[in-house]
CSV table of C-alpha atoms in Angstrom, one decimal:
chain,number,residue,atom,x,y,z
S,1,UNK,CA,-20.3,-80.0,12.2
S,2,UNK,CA,-18.2,-77.0,10.9
S,3,UNK,CA,-18.7,-77.9,7.4
S,4,UNK,CA,-22.9,-78.5,7.3
S,5,UNK,CA,-22.9,-74.8,8.9
S,6,UNK,CA,-20.6,-73.5,6.3
S,7,UNK,CA,-22.8,-75.0,3.5
S,8,UNK,CA,-25.9,-73.6,5.2
S,9,UNK,CA,-24.4,-70.0,5.5
S,10,UNK,CA,-23.1,-70.0,1.8
S,11,UNK,CA,-26.8,-70.9,0.6
S,12,UNK,CA,-28.3,-68.2,3.0
S,13,UNK,CA,-26.0,-65.7,1.4
S,14,UNK,CA,-26.9,-67.0,-2.1
S,15,UNK,CA,-30.8,-66.7,-1.2
S,16,UNK,CA,-30.2,-63.5,0.3
S,17,UNK,CA,-28.6,-62.1,-2.9
S,18,UNK,CA,-29.6,-63.9,-6.0
S,19,UNK,CA,-33.5,-63.3,-6.5
S,20,UNK,CA,-35.1,-66.5,-7.7
S,21,UNK,CA,-38.3,-66.5,-9.5
S,22,UNK,CA,-41.3,-68.7,-8.6
S,23,UNK,CA,-40.5,-71.4,-10.7
S,24,UNK,CA,-37.0,-71.9,-9.9
S,25,UNK,CA,-37.9,-71.7,-6.4
S,26,UNK,CA,-40.3,-74.7,-7.6
S,27,UNK,CA,-37.4,-76.4,-9.3
S,28,UNK,CA,-35.2,-75.8,-5.8
S,29,UNK,CA,-37.9,-77.9,-3.9
S,30,UNK,CA,-38.1,-80.7,-6.3
S,31,UNK,CA,-34.3,-81.1,-6.2
S,32,UNK,CA,-34.5,-81.1,-2.4
S,33,UNK,CA,-36.9,-84.0,-2.7
S,34,UNK,CA,-34.7,-85.8,-4.7
S,35,UNK,CA,-31.6,-85.0,-2.8
S,36,UNK,CA,-33.5,-86.3,0.4
S,37,UNK,CA,-34.5,-89.5,-1.2
S,38,UNK,CA,-30.6,-90.2,-2.2
S,39,UNK,CA,-29.7,-89.0,1.3
S,40,UNK,CA,-31.8,-91.8,3.0
S,41,UNK,CA,-31.0,-94.3,0.1
S,42,UNK,CA,-27.2,-94.2,1.0
S,43,UNK,CA,-28.0,-94.0,4.4
S,44,UNK,CA,-30.0,-97.3,4.3
S,45,UNK,CA,-27.3,-98.8,2.0
S,46,UNK,CA,-24.6,-98.2,4.8
S,47,UNK,CA,-27.0,-99.9,7.4
S,48,UNK,CA,-27.5,-102.7,4.9
S,49,UNK,CA,-23.9,-103.1,4.2
S,50,UNK,CA,-22.9,-103.2,8.0
S,51,UNK,CA,-22.7,-107.1,8.7
S,52,UNK,CA,-22.0,-106.5,12.3
S,53,UNK,CA,-25.0,-104.6,12.9
S,54,UNK,CA,-27.2,-107.3,11.4
S,55,UNK,CA,-25.8,-109.7,13.7
S,56,UNK,CA,-26.1,-107.4,17.0
S,57,UNK,CA,-29.8,-106.9,15.8
S,58,UNK,CA,-30.6,-110.5,16.6
S,59,UNK,CA,-28.9,-110.4,20.1
S,60,UNK,CA,-29.7,-107.1,21.4
S,61,UNK,CA,-32.5,-106.0,18.6
S,62,UNK,CA,-35.5,-106.2,21.0
S,63,UNK,CA,-34.1,-104.0,24.0
S,64,UNK,CA,-32.5,-101.3,21.5
S,65,UNK,CA,-36.0,-101.0,19.8
S,66,UNK,CA,-37.4,-100.7,23.3
S,67,UNK,CA,-35.3,-98.1,24.2
S,68,UNK,CA,-35.7,-96.1,20.7
S,69,UNK,CA,-39.7,-96.2,21.0
S,70,UNK,CA,-40.0,-95.3,24.7
S,71,UNK,CA,-37.4,-92.4,24.0
S,72,UNK,CA,-39.0,-91.1,21.2
S,73,UNK,CA,-42.7,-91.4,22.5
S,74,UNK,CA,-41.7,-89.4,25.6
S,75,UNK,CA,-39.6,-86.7,23.9
S,76,UNK,CA,-42.7,-86.1,21.6
S,77,UNK,CA,-45.0,-85.9,24.5
S,78,UNK,CA,-42.6,-83.6,26.6
S,79,UNK,CA,-41.9,-81.4,23.5
S,80,UNK,CA,-45.9,-81.2,22.6
S,81,UNK,CA,-46.4,-80.3,26.4
S,82,UNK,CA,-44.3,-77.5,26.6
S,83,UNK,CA,-44.7,-76.1,23.1
S,84,UNK,CA,-48.4,-76.5,22.8
S,85,UNK,CA,-49.3,-72.9,23.1
S,86,UNK,CA,-46.5,-71.3,21.0
S,87,UNK,CA,-46.9,-69.9,17.7
S,88,UNK,CA,-49.9,-72.1,16.8
S,89,UNK,CA,-48.9,-72.8,13.3
S,90,UNK,CA,-51.8,-74.4,11.0
S,91,UNK,CA,-49.7,-77.6,10.0
S,92,UNK,CA,-49.5,-77.6,6.1
S,93,UNK,CA,-50.1,-80.8,4.4
G,1,UNK,CA,-43.8,-87.7,1.1
G,2,UNK,CA,-43.6,-90.4,4.0
G,3,UNK,CA,-44.2,-93.0,1.6
G,4,UNK,CA,-41.2,-91.7,-0.6
G,5,UNK,CA,-39.0,-91.5,2.5
G,6,UNK,CA,-39.7,-95.0,3.6
G,7,UNK,CA,-39.0,-96.6,0.1
G,8,UNK,CA,-35.8,-94.6,0.0
G,9,UNK,CA,-34.7,-96.2,3.3
G,10,UNK,CA,-36.0,-99.6,2.9
G,11,UNK,CA,-34.7,-99.7,-0.6
G,12,UNK,CA,-31.0,-98.6,0.1
G,13,UNK,CA,-31.1,-101.4,3.2
G,14,UNK,CA,-32.2,-103.9,0.9
G,15,UNK,CA,-29.6,-103.1,-1.9
G,16,UNK,CA,-26.7,-102.9,0.7
G,17,UNK,CA,-27.8,-106.3,1.8
G,18,UNK,CA,-28.2,-108.0,-1.3
G,19,UNK,CA,-26.5,-106.3,-4.2
G,20,UNK,CA,-23.8,-103.4,-3.4
G,21,UNK,CA,-20.5,-105.1,-2.4
G,22,UNK,CA,-19.0,-104.3,1.1
G,23,UNK,CA,-16.0,-102.7,-0.4
G,24,UNK,CA,-17.9,-99.9,-1.4
G,25,UNK,CA,-18.8,-98.9,2.2
G,26,UNK,CA,-16.3,-95.9,2.2
G,27,UNK,CA,-17.6,-94.7,-1.1
G,28,UNK,CA,-21.3,-94.6,0.3
G,29,UNK,CA,-20.6,-92.9,3.6
G,30,UNK,CA,-18.7,-90.3,1.0
G,31,UNK,CA,-21.8,-89.9,-0.9
G,32,UNK,CA,-24.1,-89.6,2.4
G,33,UNK,CA,-21.7,-86.4,3.0
G,34,UNK,CA,-22.1,-85.4,-0.1
G,35,UNK,CA,-25.8,-85.5,-0.5
G,36,UNK,CA,-26.0,-83.8,3.0
G,37,UNK,CA,-23.7,-81.0,2.2
G,38,UNK,CA,-25.7,-80.4,-1.2
G,39,UNK,CA,-29.0,-80.6,0.9
G,40,UNK,CA,-27.8,-78.1,3.5
G,41,UNK,CA,-26.8,-75.6,0.8
G,42,UNK,CA,-30.3,-75.9,-1.0
G,43,UNK,CA,-31.9,-75.6,2.7
G,44,UNK,CA,-29.8,-72.4,3.1
G,45,UNK,CA,-31.2,-71.0,-0.1
G,46,UNK,CA,-34.6,-71.5,1.0
G,47,UNK,CA,-33.7,-69.7,4.5
G,48,UNK,CA,-32.1,-66.7,2.7
G,49,UNK,CA,-35.1,-66.3,0.5
G,50,UNK,CA,-37.7,-65.9,3.3
G,51,UNK,CA,-37.2,-62.7,5.0
G,52,UNK,CA,-39.8,-63.4,7.7
G,53,UNK,CA,-37.8,-66.3,9.5
G,54,UNK,CA,-36.1,-64.2,12.1
G,55,UNK,CA,-38.9,-61.8,12.9
G,56,UNK,CA,-41.3,-65.0,13.5
G,57,UNK,CA,-38.5,-66.6,15.4
G,58,UNK,CA,-37.9,-63.5,17.8
G,59,UNK,CA,-41.9,-63.8,18.6
G,60,UNK,CA,-41.4,-67.6,19.6
G,61,UNK,CA,-37.7,-67.4,21.1
G,62,UNK,CA,-38.7,-69.8,23.9
G,63,UNK,CA,-38.9,-73.0,21.5
G,64,UNK,CA,-34.9,-72.6,21.0
G,65,UNK,CA,-34.9,-73.7,24.8
G,66,UNK,CA,-38.0,-75.8,25.2
G,67,UNK,CA,-37.8,-78.0,22.4
G,68,UNK,CA,-34.0,-79.5,23.5
G,69,UNK,CA,-35.4,-79.5,27.0
G,70,UNK,CA,-38.3,-81.3,26.2
G,71,UNK,CA,-36.2,-84.1,24.3
G,72,UNK,CA,-34.0,-84.3,27.1
G,73,UNK,CA,-36.8,-85.0,29.6
G,74,UNK,CA,-38.7,-87.1,27.4
G,75,UNK,CA,-35.5,-89.3,26.4
G,76,UNK,CA,-34.6,-89.5,30.3
G,77,UNK,CA,-38.4,-90.8,31.2
G,78,UNK,CA,-38.3,-93.2,28.2
G,79,UNK,CA,-34.9,-94.5,28.8
G,80,UNK,CA,-35.5,-95.0,32.6
G,81,UNK,CA,-38.8,-96.9,31.8
G,82,UNK,CA,-37.0,-99.2,28.9
G,83,UNK,CA,-34.5,-99.8,31.6
G,84,UNK,CA,-36.8,-101.1,33.9
G,85,UNK,CA,-38.4,-103.3,31.1
G,86,UNK,CA,-35.1,-104.7,30.2
G,87,UNK,CA,-33.4,-105.0,33.8
G,88,UNK,CA,-30.8,-102.1,33.4
G,89,UNK,CA,-29.9,-100.0,35.9
G,90,UNK,CA,-30.1,-96.0,35.7
G,91,UNK,CA,-26.3,-96.0,35.3
G,92,UNK,CA,-26.7,-97.6,31.8
G,93,UNK,CA,-30.3,-96.8,30.8
G,94,UNK,CA,-30.2,-93.0,31.1
G,95,UNK,CA,-26.6,-92.8,28.8
G,96,UNK,CA,-28.2,-94.9,26.6
G,97,UNK,CA,-31.1,-92.8,26.1
G,98,UNK,CA,-28.7,-89.5,26.0
G,99,UNK,CA,-27.3,-90.3,22.7
G,100,UNK,CA,-30.3,-88.5,21.3
G,101,UNK,CA,-30.2,-90.3,17.7
G,102,UNK,CA,-26.1,-89.7,17.4
G,103,UNK,CA,-25.4,-93.6,17.4
G,104,UNK,CA,-21.9,-93.2,16.3
G,105,UNK,CA,-20.9,-91.1,19.3
G,106,UNK,CA,-23.1,-92.8,22.0
G,107,UNK,CA,-22.0,-96.3,20.8
G,108,UNK,CA,-18.2,-95.3,21.3
G,109,UNK,CA,-18.6,-93.6,24.4
G,110,UNK,CA,-20.5,-96.2,26.3
G,111,UNK,CA,-18.2,-99.1,24.7
G,112,UNK,CA,-15.3,-97.4,26.4
G,113,UNK,CA,-17.1,-96.4,29.6
G,114,UNK,CA,-18.9,-99.7,30.1
G,115,UNK,CA,-18.7,-102.6,27.9
G,116,UNK,CA,-19.0,-103.2,24.0
G,117,UNK,CA,-22.5,-104.9,24.5
G,118,UNK,CA,-23.8,-101.8,26.2
G,119,UNK,CA,-21.9,-99.7,23.3
G,120,UNK,CA,-23.8,-101.8,21.0
G,121,UNK,CA,-27.2,-101.2,22.5
G,122,UNK,CA,-26.4,-97.5,22.6
G,123,UNK,CA,-25.5,-97.6,18.8
G,124,UNK,CA,-28.5,-99.7,17.9
G,125,UNK,CA,-30.9,-97.8,19.7
G,126,UNK,CA,-29.9,-94.6,18.3
G,127,UNK,CA,-30.0,-96.1,14.8
G,128,UNK,CA,-33.4,-97.1,15.4
G,129,UNK,CA,-34.3,-93.7,16.7
G,130,UNK,CA,-33.1,-91.9,13.7
G,131,UNK,CA,-34.9,-94.1,11.4
G,132,UNK,CA,-38.1,-93.6,13.5
G,133,UNK,CA,-37.5,-89.9,13.2
G,134,UNK,CA,-37.3,-90.3,9.4
G,135,UNK,CA,-40.6,-91.9,9.3
G,136,UNK,CA,-42.2,-90.0,12.1
G,137,UNK,CA,-41.0,-86.3,11.1
G,138,UNK,CA,-43.8,-85.8,8.1
G,139,UNK,CA,-46.4,-87.3,9.9
G,140,UNK,CA,-46.0,-85.2,13.2
G,141,UNK,CA,-45.7,-82.2,11.2
G,142,UNK,CA,-49.2,-82.6,10.0
G,143,UNK,CA,-51.0,-84.2,12.7
G,144,UNK,CA,-49.4,-82.5,15.7
G,145,UNK,CA,-47.2,-79.5,15.1
G,146,UNK,CA,-43.8,-78.6,13.8
G,147,UNK,CA,-42.3,-78.3,17.1
G,148,UNK,CA,-43.2,-81.8,18.1
G,149,UNK,CA,-42.0,-82.9,14.7
G,150,UNK,CA,-38.6,-82.2,15.8
G,151,UNK,CA,-38.6,-84.2,19.0
G,152,UNK,CA,-37.9,-87.7,17.5
G,153,UNK,CA,-34.9,-86.3,15.6
G,154,UNK,CA,-32.8,-85.2,18.8
G,155,UNK,CA,-29.4,-84.4,18.0
G,156,UNK,CA,-30.0,-85.4,14.4
G,157,UNK,CA,-31.9,-82.5,13.6
G,158,UNK,CA,-28.9,-80.4,12.6
G,159,UNK,CA,-27.4,-83.0,9.8
G,160,UNK,CA,-29.0,-86.4,8.8
G,161,UNK,CA,-32.7,-85.6,9.3
G,162,UNK,CA,-32.7,-81.8,8.5
G,163,UNK,CA,-33.4,-82.1,5.0
G,164,UNK,CA,-36.5,-84.1,6.1
G,165,UNK,CA,-37.5,-81.6,8.3
G,166,UNK,CA,-37.1,-78.7,5.8
G,167,UNK,CA,-39.3,-80.4,3.7
G,168,UNK,CA,-41.9,-81.3,6.0
G,169,UNK,CA,-42.2,-78.1,8.1
G,170,UNK,CA,-41.4,-74.1,7.6
G,171,UNK,CA,-38.2,-72.2,7.4
G,172,UNK,CA,-38.6,-70.9,11.0
G,173,UNK,CA,-38.9,-74.5,12.3
G,174,UNK,CA,-35.6,-75.5,10.0
G,175,UNK,CA,-33.8,-72.8,12.2
G,176,UNK,CA,-35.3,-74.0,15.7
G,177,UNK,CA,-34.2,-77.7,14.2
G,178,UNK,CA,-30.3,-76.3,13.7
G,179,UNK,CA,-30.2,-74.9,17.3
G,180,UNK,CA,-31.5,-77.9,18.8
G,181,UNK,CA,-29.2,-80.4,17.0
G,182,UNK,CA,-26.3,-78.2,17.7
G,183,UNK,CA,-27.3,-78.0,21.4
G,184,UNK,CA,-28.1,-81.6,21.8
G,185,UNK,CA,-25.1,-82.6,19.9
G,186,UNK,CA,-22.9,-80.5,22.3
G,187,UNK,CA,-24.5,-82.1,25.3
G,188,UNK,CA,-24.1,-85.8,24.2
G,189,UNK,CA,-20.5,-86.1,24.9
G,190,UNK,CA,-20.8,-84.3,28.2
G,191,UNK,CA,-23.9,-85.9,29.5
G,192,UNK,CA,-23.5,-89.5,28.6
G,193,UNK,CA,-20.0,-89.8,30.9
G,194,UNK,CA,-21.6,-87.7,33.5
G,195,UNK,CA,-24.6,-89.8,33.9
G,196,UNK,CA,-22.9,-93.0,33.8
G,197,UNK,CA,-20.1,-91.7,36.6
G,198,UNK,CA,-22.3,-90.0,38.7
G,199,UNK,CA,-25.0,-92.6,38.9
G,200,UNK,CA,-23.0,-95.7,39.1
């Protein structure tokens, strides 16, 4: 948790102190997209490599999926209900 | 973006299952950490460049409290329902749903508190939750709201899903996301044992 915060804070400092041109900012966005894809790829690899996980998937997969779907669905509903009038941001495509 | 995200995860899982040898597991974990730290640095630069972030946030300060509250309540209701459907009592279903996506910790906690099987259910539940979050965040950000996009992420909104949130929403949402993740991550090791012991 602390490592993450350190990298974030260094980034914020760089963002404040080093003025970027629009073209550089665009490149930054592209780099982020590539980074996200790499992160998710390696997260996928760790899941695929986990033999025990794939075994468990057969025995308790349905229960776990049910928990995941219902907790996610009700979290979305509750957050939407509680925040629907705050800072109505037009969603950006 | 959703397609790129989905492809990256699916190709990764398939590569892990069929191509990449198991001996590389420790290196893939290192690569995940390195990619994550690099991304947080880049997200930080975005935040630093955006001078309006903290002014916007003082206007909507309530979300810092309401987003985690909604996730806690929603996860609880969803968990109780899942417990009813799978025949698990609340002292198991509520702790399982209070992992908020942090699979490693909630799995270990429940293995120690109850049994390896319940630990495995918590582990797998929260892995599924993280995967669903990765897919749902960009969709919710466009169709519902930026705040609602944080809901599936739960405790992971400060690390593994933060890069996806940053891509799909605004710098202001990134700050809320980080705070939400920090609050929920702090609560997981408190709520899981508390709910188990209190309800048992």
